[in-house]
JSON list of C-alpha atoms in Angstrom, two decimals:
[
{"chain": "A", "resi": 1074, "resn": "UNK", "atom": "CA", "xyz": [0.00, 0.00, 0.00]},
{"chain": "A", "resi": 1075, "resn": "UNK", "atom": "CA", "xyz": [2.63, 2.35, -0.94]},
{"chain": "A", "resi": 1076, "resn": "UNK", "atom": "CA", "xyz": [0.82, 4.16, -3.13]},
{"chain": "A", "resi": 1077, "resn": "UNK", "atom": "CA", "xyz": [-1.98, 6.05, -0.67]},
{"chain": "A", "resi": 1078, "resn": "UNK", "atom": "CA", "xyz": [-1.73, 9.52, 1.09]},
{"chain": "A", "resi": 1079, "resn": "UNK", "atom": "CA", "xyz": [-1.52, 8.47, 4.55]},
{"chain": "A", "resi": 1080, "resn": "UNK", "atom": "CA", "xyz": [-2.70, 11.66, 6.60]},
{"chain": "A", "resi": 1081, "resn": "UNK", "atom": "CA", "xyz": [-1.22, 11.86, 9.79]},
{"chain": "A", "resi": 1082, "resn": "UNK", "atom": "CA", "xyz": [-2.76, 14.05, 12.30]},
{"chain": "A", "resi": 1083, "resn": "UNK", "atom": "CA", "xyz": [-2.37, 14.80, 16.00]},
{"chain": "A", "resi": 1084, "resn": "UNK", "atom": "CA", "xyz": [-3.42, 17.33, 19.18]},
{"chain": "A", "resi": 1085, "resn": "UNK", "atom": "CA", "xyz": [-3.76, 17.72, 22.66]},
{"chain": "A", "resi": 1086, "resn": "UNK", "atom": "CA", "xyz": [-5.95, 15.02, 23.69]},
{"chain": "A", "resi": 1087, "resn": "UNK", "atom": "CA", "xyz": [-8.48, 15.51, 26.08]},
{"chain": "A", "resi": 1088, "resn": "UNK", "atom": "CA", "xyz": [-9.01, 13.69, 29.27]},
{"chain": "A", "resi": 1089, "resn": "UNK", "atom": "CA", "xyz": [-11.89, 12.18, 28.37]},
{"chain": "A", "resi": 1090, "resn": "UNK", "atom": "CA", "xyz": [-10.37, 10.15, 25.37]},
{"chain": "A", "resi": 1091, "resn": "UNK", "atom": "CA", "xyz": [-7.26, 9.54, 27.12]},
{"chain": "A", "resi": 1092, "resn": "UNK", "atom": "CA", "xyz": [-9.80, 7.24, 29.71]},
{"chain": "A", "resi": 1093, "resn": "UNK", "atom": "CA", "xyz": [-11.39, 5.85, 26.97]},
{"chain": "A", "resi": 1094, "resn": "UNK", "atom": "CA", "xyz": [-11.25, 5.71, 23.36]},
{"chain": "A", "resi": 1095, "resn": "UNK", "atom": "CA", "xyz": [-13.93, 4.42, 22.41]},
{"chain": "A", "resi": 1096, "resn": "UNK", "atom": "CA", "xyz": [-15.38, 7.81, 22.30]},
{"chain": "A", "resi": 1097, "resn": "UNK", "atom": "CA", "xyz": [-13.67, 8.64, 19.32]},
{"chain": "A", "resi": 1098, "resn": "UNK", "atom": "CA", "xyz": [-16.58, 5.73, 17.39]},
{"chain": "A", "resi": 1099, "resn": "UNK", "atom": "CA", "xyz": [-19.01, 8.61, 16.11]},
{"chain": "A", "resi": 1100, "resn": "UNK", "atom": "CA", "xyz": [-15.80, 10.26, 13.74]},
{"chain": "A", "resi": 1101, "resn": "UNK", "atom": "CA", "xyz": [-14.29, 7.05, 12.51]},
{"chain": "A", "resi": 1102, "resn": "UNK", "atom": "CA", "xyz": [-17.88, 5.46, 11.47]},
{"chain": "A", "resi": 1103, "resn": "UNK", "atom": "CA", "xyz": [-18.12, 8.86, 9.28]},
{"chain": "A", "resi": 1104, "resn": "UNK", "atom": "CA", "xyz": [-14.37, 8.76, 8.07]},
{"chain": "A", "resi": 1105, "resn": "UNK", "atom": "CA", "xyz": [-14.78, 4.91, 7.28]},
{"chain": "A", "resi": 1106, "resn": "UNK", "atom": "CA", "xyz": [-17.85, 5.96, 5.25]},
{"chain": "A", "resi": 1107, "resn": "UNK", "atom": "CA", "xyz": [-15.11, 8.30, 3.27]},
{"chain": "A", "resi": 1108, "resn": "UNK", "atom": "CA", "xyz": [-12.19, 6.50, 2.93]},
{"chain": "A", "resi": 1109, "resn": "UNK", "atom": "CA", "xyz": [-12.65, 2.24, 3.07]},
{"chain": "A", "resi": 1110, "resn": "UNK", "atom": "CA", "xyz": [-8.77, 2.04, 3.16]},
{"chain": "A", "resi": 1111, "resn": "UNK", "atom": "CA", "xyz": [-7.16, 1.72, 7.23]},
{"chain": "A", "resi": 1112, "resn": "UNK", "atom": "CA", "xyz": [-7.90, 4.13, 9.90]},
{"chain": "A", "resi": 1113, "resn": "UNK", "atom": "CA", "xyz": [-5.75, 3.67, 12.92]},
{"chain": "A", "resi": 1114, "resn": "UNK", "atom": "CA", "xyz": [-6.29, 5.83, 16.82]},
{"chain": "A", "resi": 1115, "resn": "UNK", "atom": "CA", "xyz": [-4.27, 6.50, 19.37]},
{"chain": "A", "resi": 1116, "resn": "UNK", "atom": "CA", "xyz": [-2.29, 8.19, 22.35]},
{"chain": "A", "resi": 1117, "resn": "UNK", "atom": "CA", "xyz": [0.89, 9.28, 22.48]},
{"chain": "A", "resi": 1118, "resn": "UNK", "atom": "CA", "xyz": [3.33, 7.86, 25.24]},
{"chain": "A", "resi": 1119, "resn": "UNK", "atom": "CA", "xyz": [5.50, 10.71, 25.30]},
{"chain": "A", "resi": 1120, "resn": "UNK", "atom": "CA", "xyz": [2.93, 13.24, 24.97]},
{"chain": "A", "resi": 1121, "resn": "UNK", "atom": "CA", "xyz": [-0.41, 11.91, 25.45]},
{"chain": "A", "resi": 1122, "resn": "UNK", "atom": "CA", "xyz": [-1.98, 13.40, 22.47]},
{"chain": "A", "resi": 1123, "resn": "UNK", "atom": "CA", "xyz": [-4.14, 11.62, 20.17]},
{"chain": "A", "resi": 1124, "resn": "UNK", "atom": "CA", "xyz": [-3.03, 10.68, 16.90]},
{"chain": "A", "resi": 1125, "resn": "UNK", "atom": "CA", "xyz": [-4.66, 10.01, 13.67]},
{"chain": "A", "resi": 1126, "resn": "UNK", "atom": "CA", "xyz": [-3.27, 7.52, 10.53]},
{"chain": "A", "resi": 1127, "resn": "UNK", "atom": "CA", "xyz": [-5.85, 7.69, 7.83]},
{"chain": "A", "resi": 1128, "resn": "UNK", "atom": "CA", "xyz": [-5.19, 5.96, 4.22]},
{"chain": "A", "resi": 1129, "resn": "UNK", "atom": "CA", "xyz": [-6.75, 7.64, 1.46]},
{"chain": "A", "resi": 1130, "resn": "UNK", "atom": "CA", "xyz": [-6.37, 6.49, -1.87]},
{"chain": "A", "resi": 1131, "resn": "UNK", "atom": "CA", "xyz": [-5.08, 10.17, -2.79]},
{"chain": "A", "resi": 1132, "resn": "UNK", "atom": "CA", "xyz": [-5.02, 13.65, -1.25]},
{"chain": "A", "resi": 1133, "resn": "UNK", "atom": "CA", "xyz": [-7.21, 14.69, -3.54]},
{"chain": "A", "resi": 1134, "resn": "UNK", "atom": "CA", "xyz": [-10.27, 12.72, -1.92]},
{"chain": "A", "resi": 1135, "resn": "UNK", "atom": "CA", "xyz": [-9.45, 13.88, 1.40]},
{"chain": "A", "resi": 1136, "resn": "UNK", "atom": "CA", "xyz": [-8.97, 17.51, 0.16]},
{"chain": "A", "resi": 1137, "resn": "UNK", "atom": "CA", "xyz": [-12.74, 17.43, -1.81]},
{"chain": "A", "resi": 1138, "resn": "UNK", "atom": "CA", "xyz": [-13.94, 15.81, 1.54]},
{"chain": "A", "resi": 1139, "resn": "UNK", "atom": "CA", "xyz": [-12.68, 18.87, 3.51]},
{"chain": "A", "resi": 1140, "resn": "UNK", "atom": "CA", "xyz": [-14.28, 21.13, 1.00]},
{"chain": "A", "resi": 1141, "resn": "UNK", "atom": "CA", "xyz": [-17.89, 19.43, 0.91]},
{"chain": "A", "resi": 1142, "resn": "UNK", "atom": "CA", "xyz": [-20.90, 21.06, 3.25]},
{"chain": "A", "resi": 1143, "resn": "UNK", "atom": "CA", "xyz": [-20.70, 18.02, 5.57]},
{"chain": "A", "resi": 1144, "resn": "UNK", "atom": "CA", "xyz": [-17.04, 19.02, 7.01]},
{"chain": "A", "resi": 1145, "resn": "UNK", "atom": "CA", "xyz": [-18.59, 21.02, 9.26]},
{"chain": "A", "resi": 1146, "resn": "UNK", "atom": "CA", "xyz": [-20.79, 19.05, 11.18]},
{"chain": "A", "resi": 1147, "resn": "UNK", "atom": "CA", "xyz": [-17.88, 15.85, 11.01]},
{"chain": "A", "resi": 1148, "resn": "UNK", "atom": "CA", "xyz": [-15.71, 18.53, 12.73]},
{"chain": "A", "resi": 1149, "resn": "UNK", "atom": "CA", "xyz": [-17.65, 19.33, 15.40]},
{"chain": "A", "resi": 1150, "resn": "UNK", "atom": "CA", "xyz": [-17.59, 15.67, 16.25]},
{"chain": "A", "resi": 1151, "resn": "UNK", "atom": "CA", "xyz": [-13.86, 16.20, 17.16]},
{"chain": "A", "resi": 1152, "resn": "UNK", "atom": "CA", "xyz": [-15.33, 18.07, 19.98]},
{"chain": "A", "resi": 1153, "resn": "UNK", "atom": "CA", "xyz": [-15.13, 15.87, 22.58]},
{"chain": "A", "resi": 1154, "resn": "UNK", "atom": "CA", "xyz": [-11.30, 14.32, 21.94]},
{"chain": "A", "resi": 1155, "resn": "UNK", "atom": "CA", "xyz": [-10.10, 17.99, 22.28]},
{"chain": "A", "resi": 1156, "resn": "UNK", "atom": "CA", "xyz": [-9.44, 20.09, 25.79]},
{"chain": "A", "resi": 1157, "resn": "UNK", "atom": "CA", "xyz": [-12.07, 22.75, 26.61]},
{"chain": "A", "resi": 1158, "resn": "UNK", "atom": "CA", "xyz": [-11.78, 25.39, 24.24]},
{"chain": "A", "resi": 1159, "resn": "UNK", "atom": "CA", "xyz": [-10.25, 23.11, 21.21]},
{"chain": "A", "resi": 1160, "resn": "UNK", "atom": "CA", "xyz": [-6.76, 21.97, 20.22]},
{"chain": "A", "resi": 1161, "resn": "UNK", "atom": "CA", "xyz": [-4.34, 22.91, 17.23]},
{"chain": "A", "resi": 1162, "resn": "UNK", "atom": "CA", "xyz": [-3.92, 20.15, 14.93]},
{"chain": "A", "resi": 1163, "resn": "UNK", "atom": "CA", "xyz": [-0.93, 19.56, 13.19]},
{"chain": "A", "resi": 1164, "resn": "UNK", "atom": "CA", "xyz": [-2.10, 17.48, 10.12]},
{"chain": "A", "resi": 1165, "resn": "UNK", "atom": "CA", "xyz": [-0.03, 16.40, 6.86]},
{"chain": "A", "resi": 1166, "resn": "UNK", "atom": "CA", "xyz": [-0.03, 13.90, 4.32]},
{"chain": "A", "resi": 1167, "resn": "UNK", "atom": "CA", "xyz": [2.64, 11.53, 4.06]},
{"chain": "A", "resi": 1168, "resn": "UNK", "atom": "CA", "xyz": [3.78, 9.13, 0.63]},
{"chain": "A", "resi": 1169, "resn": "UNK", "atom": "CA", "xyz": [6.08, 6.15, 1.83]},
{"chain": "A", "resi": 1170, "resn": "UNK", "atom": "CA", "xyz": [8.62, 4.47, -0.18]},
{"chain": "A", "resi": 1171, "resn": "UNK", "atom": "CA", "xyz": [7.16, 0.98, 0.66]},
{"chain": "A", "resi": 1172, "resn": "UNK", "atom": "CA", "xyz": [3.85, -0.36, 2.63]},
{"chain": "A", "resi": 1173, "resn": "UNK", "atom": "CA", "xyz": [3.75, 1.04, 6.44]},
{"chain": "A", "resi": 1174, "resn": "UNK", "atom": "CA", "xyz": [1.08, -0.62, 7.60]},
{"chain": "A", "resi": 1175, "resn": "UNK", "atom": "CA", "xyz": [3.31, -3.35, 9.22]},
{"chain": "A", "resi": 1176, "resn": "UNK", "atom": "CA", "xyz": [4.45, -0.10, 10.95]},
{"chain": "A", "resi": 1177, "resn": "UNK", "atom": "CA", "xyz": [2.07, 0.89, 11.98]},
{"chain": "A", "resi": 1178, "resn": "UNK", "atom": "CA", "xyz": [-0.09, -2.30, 13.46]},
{"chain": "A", "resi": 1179, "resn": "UNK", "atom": "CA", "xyz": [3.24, -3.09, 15.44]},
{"chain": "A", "resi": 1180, "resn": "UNK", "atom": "CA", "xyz": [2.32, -2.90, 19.32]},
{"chain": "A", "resi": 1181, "resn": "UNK", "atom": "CA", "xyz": [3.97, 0.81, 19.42]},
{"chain": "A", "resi": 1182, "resn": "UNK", "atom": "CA", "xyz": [4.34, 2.77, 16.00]},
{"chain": "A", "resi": 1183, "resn": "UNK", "atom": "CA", "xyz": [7.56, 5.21, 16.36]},
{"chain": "A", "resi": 1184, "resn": "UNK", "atom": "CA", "xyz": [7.09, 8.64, 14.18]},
{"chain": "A", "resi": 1185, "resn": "UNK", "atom": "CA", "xyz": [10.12, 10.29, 13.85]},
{"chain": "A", "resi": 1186, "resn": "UNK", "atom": "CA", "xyz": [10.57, 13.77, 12.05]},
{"chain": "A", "resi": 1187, "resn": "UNK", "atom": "CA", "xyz": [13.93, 14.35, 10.45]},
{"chain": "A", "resi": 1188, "resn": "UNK", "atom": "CA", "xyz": [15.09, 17.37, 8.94]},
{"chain": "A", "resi": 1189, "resn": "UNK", "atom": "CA", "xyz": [18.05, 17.19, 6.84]},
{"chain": "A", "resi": 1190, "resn": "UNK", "atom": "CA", "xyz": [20.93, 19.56, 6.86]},
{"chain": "A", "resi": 1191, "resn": "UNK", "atom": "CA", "xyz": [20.68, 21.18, 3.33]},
{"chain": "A", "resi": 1192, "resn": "UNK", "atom": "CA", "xyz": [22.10, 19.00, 0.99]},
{"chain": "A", "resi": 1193, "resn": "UNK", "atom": "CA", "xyz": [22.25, 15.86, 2.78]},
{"chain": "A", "resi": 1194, "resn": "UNK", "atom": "CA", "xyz": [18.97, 14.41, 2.01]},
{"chain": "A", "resi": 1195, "resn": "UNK", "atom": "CA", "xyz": [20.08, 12.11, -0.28]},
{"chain": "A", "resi": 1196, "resn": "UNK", "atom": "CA", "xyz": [22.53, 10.74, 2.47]},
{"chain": "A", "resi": 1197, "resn": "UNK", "atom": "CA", "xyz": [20.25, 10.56, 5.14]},
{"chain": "A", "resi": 1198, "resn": "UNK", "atom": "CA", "xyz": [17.52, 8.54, 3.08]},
{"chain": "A", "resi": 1199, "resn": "UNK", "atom": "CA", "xyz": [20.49, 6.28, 2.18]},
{"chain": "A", "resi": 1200, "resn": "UNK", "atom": "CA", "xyz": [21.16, 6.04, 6.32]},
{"chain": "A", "resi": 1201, "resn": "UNK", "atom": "CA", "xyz": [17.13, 5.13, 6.25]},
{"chain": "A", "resi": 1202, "resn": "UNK", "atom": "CA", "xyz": [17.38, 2.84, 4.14]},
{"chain": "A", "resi": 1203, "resn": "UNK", "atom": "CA", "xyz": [20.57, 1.08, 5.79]},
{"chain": "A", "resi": 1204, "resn": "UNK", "atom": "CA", "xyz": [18.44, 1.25, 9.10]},
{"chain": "A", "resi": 1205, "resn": "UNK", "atom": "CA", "xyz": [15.81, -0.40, 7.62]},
{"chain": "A", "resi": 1206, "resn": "UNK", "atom": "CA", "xyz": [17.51, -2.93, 6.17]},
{"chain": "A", "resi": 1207, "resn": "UNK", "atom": "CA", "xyz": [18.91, -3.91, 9.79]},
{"chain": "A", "resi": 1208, "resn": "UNK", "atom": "CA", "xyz": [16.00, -3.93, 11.47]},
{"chain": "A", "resi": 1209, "resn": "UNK", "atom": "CA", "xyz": [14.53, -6.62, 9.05]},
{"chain": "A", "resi": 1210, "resn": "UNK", "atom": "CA", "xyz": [17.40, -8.91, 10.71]},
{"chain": "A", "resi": 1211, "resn": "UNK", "atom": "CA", "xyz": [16.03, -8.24, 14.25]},
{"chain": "A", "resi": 1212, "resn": "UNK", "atom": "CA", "xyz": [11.79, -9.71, 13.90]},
{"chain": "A", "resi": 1213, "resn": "UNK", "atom": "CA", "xyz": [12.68, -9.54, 18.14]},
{"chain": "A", "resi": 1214, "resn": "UNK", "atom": "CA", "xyz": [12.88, -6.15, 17.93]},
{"chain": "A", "resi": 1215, "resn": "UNK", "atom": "CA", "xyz": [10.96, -4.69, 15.35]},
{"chain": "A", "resi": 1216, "resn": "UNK", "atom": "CA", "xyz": [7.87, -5.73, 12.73]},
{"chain": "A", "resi": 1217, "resn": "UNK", "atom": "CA", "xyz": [8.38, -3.14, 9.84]},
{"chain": "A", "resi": 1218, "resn": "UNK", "atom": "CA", "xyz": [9.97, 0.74, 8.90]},
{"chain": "A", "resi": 1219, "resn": "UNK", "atom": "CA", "xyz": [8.55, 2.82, 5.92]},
{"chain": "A", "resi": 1220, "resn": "UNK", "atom": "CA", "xyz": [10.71, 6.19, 5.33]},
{"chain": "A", "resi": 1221, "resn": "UNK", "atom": "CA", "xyz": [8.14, 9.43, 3.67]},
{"chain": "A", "resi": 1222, "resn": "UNK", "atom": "CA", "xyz": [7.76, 12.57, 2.48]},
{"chain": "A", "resi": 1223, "resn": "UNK", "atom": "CA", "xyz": [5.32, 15.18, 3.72]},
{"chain": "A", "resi": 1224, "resn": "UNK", "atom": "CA", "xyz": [3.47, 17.27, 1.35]},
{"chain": "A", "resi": 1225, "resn": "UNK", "atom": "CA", "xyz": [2.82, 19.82, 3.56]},
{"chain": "A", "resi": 1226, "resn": "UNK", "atom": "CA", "xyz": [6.48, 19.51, 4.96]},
{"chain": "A", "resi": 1227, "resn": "UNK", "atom": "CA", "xyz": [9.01, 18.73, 2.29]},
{"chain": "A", "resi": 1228, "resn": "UNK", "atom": "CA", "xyz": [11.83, 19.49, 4.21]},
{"chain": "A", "resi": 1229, "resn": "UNK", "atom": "CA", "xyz": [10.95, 17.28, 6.49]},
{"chain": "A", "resi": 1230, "resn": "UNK", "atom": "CA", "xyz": [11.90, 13.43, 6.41]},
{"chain": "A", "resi": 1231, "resn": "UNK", "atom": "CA", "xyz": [9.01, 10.94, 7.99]},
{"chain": "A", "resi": 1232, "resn": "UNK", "atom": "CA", "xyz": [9.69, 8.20, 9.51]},
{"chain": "A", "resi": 1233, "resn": "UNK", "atom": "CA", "xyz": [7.79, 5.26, 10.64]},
{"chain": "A", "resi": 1234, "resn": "UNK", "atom": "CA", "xyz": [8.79, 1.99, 12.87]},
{"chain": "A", "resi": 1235, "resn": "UNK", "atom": "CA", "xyz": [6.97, -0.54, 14.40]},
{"chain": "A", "resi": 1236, "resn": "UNK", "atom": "CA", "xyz": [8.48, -1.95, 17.55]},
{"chain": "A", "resi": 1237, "resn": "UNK", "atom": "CA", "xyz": [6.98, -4.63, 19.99]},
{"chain": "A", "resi": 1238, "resn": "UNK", "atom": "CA", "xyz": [7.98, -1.53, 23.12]},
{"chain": "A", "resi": 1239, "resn": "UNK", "atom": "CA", "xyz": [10.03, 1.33, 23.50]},
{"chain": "A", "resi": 1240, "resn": "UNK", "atom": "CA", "xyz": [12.68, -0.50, 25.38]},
{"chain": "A", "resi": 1241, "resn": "UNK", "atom": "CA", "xyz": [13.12, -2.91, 22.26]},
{"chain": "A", "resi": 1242, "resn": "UNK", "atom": "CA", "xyz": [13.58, 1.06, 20.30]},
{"chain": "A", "resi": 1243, "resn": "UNK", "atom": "CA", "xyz": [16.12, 2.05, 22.96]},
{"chain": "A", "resi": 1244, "resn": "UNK", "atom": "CA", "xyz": [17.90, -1.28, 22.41]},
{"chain": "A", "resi": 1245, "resn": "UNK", "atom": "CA", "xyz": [18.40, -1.23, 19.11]},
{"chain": "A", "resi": 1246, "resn": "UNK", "atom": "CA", "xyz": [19.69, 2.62, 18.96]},
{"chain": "A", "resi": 1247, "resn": "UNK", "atom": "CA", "xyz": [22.14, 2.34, 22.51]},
{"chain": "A", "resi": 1248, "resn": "UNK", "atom": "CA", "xyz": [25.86, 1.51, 22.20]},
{"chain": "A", "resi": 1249, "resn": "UNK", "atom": "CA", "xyz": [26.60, -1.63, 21.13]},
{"chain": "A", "resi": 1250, "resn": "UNK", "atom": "CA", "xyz": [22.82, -2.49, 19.87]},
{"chain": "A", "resi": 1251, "resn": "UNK", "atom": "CA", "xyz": [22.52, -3.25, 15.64]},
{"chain": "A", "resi": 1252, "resn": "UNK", "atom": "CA", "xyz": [21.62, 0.16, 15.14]},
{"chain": "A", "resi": 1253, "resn": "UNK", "atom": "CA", "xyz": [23.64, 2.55, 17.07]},
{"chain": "A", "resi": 1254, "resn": "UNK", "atom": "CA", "xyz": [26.52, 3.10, 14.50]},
{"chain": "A", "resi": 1255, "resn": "UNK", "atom": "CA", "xyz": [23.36, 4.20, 11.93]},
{"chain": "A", "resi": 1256, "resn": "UNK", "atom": "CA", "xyz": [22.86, 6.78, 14.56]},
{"chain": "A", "resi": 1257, "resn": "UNK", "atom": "CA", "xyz": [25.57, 7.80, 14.85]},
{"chain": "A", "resi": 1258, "resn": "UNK", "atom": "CA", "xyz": [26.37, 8.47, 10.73]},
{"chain": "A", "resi": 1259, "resn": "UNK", "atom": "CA", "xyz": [23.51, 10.32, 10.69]},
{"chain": "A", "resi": 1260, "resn": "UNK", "atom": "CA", "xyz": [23.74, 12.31, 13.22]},
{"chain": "A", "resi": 1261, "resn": "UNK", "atom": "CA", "xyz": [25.97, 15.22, 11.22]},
{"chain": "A", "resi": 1262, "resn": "UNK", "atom": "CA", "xyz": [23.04, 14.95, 9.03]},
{"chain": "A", "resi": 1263, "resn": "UNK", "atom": "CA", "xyz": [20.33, 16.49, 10.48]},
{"chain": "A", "resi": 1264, "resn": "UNK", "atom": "CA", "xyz": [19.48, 19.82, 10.84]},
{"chain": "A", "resi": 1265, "resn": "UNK", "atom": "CA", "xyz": [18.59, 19.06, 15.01]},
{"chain": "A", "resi": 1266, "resn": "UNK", "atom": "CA", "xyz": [17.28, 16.24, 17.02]},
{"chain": "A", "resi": 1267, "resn": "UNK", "atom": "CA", "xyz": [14.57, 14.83, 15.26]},
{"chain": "A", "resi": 1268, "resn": "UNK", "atom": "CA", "xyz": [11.08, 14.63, 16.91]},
{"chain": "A", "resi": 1269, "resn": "UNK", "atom": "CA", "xyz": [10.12, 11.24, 17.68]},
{"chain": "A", "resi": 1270, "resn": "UNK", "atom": "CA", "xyz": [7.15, 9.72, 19.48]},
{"chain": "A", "resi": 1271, "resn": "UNK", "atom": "CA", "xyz": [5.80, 6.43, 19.74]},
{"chain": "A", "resi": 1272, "resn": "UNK", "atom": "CA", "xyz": [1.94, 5.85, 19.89]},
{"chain": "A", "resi": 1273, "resn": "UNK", "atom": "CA", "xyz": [0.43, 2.19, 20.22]},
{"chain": "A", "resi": 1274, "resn": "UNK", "atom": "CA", "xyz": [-2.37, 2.49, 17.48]},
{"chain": "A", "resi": 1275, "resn": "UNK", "atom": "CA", "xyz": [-5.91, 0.63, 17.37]},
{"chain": "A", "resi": 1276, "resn": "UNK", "atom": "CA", "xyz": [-6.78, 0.30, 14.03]},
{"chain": "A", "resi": 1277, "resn": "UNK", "atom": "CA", "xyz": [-11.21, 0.29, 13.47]},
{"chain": "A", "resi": 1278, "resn": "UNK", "atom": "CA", "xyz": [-12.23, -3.28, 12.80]},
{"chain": "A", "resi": 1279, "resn": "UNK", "atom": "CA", "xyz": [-16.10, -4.44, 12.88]},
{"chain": "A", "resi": 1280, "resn": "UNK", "atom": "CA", "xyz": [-17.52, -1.63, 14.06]},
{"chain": "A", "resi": 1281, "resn": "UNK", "atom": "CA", "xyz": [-15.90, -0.88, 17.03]},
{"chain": "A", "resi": 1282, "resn": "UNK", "atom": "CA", "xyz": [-12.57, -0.45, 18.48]},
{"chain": "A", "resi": 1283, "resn": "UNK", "atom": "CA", "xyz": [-9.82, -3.03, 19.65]},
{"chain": "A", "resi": 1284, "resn": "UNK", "atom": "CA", "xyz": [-9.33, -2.92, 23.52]},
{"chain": "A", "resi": 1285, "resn": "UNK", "atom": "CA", "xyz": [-5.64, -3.79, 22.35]},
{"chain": "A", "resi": 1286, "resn": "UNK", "atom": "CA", "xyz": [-4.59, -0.18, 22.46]},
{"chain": "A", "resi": 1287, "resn": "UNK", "atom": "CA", "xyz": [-6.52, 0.53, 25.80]},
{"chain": "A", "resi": 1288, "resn": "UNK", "atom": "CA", "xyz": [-4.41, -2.12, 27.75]},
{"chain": "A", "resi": 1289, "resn": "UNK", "atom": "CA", "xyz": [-0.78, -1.17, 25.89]},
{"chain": "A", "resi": 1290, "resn": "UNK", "atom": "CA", "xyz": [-1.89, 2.62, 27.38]},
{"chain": "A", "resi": 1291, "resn": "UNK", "atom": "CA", "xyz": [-1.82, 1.50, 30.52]},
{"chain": "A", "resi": 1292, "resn": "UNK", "atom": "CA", "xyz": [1.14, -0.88, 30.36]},
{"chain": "A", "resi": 1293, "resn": "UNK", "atom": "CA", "xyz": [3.10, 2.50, 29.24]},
{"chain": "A", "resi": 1294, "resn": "UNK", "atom": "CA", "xyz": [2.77, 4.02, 32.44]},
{"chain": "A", "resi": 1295, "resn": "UNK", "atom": "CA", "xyz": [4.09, 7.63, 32.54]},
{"chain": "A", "resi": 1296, "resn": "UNK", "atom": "CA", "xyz": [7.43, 6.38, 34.30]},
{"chain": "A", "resi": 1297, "resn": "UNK", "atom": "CA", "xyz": [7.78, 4.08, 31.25]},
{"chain": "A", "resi": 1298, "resn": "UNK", "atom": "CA", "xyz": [7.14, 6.87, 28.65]},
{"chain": "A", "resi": 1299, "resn": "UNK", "atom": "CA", "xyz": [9.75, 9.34, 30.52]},
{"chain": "A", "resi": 1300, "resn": "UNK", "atom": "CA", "xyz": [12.45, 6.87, 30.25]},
{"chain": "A", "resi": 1301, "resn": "UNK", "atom": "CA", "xyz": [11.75, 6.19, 26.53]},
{"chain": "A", "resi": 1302, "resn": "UNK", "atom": "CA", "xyz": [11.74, 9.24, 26.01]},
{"chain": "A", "resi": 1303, "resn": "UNK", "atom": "CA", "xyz": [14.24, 10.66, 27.63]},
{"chain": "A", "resi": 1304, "resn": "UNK", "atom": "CA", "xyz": [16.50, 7.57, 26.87]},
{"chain": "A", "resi": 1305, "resn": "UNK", "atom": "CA", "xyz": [15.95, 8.23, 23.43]},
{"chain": "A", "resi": 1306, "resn": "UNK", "atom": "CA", "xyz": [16.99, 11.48, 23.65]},
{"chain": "A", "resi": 1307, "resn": "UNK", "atom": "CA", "xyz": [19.96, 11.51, 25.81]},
{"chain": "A", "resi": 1308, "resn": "UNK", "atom": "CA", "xyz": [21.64, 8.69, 23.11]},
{"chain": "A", "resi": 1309, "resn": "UNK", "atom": "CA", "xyz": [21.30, 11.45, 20.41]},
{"chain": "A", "resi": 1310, "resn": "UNK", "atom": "CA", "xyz": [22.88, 14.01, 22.48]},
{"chain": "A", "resi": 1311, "resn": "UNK", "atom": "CA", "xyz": [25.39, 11.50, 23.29]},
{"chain": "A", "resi": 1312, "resn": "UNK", "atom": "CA", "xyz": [25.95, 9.75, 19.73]}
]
C-alpha cells in the first residue's frame, strides 16, 4: 500500500479520550464511510496526544472531503477528543517508499521527524534505508519501517517503525545495539534532534474499536514513557 496519502494528524488530547477511546466511534464510522482504506487511533506515550493515521487512496479525496458542506458538522464531532476550548492540529499527508502498515499495526508505532541539513537528504535517506535494512534482521525487535515525504512539509523526512515496546527502540539505537553506529552516521546529518514519538495504534475493525490499544496505554505508564523518552533522547545528544 505504498501508493496512498496516509494523513497523519495529531493534538492535545483531552481527558476524556485519554480514559477511553472508544469515544472517538461517532468520527471514525463517518471517516470509514469516506475513505474504506485503514484508519488507525491512538495516544501518544511521550505526549499523550491523540493521533490520527488515515489511508486515502489520494489527497485529492481527502482535500474534496474537507471542502464538501458536511465538514462542518464531522468537525464538530472532534469536539469531545479535544481540551475545553479546542486543540491545534498539526495534520499532513505523508507518501512512503514501501507499505507502512506493518508499521504501523506493530504494538507501538515510532514517528520520527527528520530534517536534513541542506544538501544531505540524499545521504540521510540512504542512512534510512541502511536502518531499515537492519531492522529486518532483528523480527525480536521490530515488525516493519517505511521512510516518507510530507506534502505539507518537504523538508521534512518521515519516519515510521513498528516496535513490539520502546525498550526494544532504545535497544536497538544504545551503544553496542545493531543500530547505534546508523545513529551515529547520521547524526551530522540532520538539521537538530529529530522529533520522535511512539503511539500504540488501534486500528477500526467491525464496528468498534480493539481494547488492544486501551491495555498497551496502561502498560506504558508515565514512568515508562519518561524513560523512553528521555533515553531516546539523551543517546542522540550522546551519539
Amino acid at each position: 500500500m505504498a501508493g496512498y496519502s496516509y494523513e497523519i494528524a495529531h493534538w492535545t488530547a483531552s481527558e476524556a479520550v485519554k480514559k477511553d477511546l472508544s469515544i472517538v466511534k461517532d468520527v471514525v464510522e463517518i471517516m470509514k464511510s469516506k475513505t474504506p482504506l485503514p484508519v488507525f487511533a491512538g495516544i501518544s506515550v511521550e505526549t499523550a496526544e491523540l493521533f490520527w493515521m488515515l489511508t486515502w487512496d489520494k489527497t485529492e479525496t481527502h482535500k474534496a472531503f474537507i471542502d464538501s458542506p458536511e465538514y462542518a458538522d464531522f468537525t464538530a464531532k472532534f469536539k469531545p477528543t479535544m481540551p475545553e476550548g479546542g486543540a491545534k492540529v498539526d495534520m499532513g499527508h505523508a507518501h512512503f517508499d514501501r507499505d507502512p502498515l506493518p508499521a504501523f499495526e506493530g504494538k507501538v508505532t515510532e514517528h520520527a521527524w527528520i530534517t536534513p541539513n541542506e544538501g544531505e537528504r540524499d545521504a540521510v535517506l540512504d542512512v534510512l534505508k541502511r536502518f531499515g535494512e537492519v531492522l529486518k534482521e532483528h523480527p525480536e525487535l521490530s515488525v516493519g519501517a517505511a521512510v516518507g515525504t510530507i506534502e505539507e512539509k518537504p523538508g521534512v523526512v518521515l519516519v515510521v517503525i513498528g516496535w513490539h515496546t520502546v525498550e526494544d527502540h532504545k535497544k536497538a539505537v544504545a551503544p553496542g545495539g545493531p543500530c547505534h553506529h546508523l545513529l551515529v552516521e547520521m547524526g551530522s546529518k540532520v538539521a537538530a534532534q529529530p522529533e520522535v514519538t511512539h503511539v500504540p495504534y488501534s486500528s477500526w475493525k467491525s464496528g468498534e474499536i480493539s481494547n488492544a490499544l486501551l491495555s498497551l496505554y496502561i502498560m506504558f505508564s508515565e514512568d515508562q514513557a519518561l524513560f523512553g523518552s528521555r533515553a531516546i533522547s539523551d543517546l542522540w545528544r550522546r551519539r
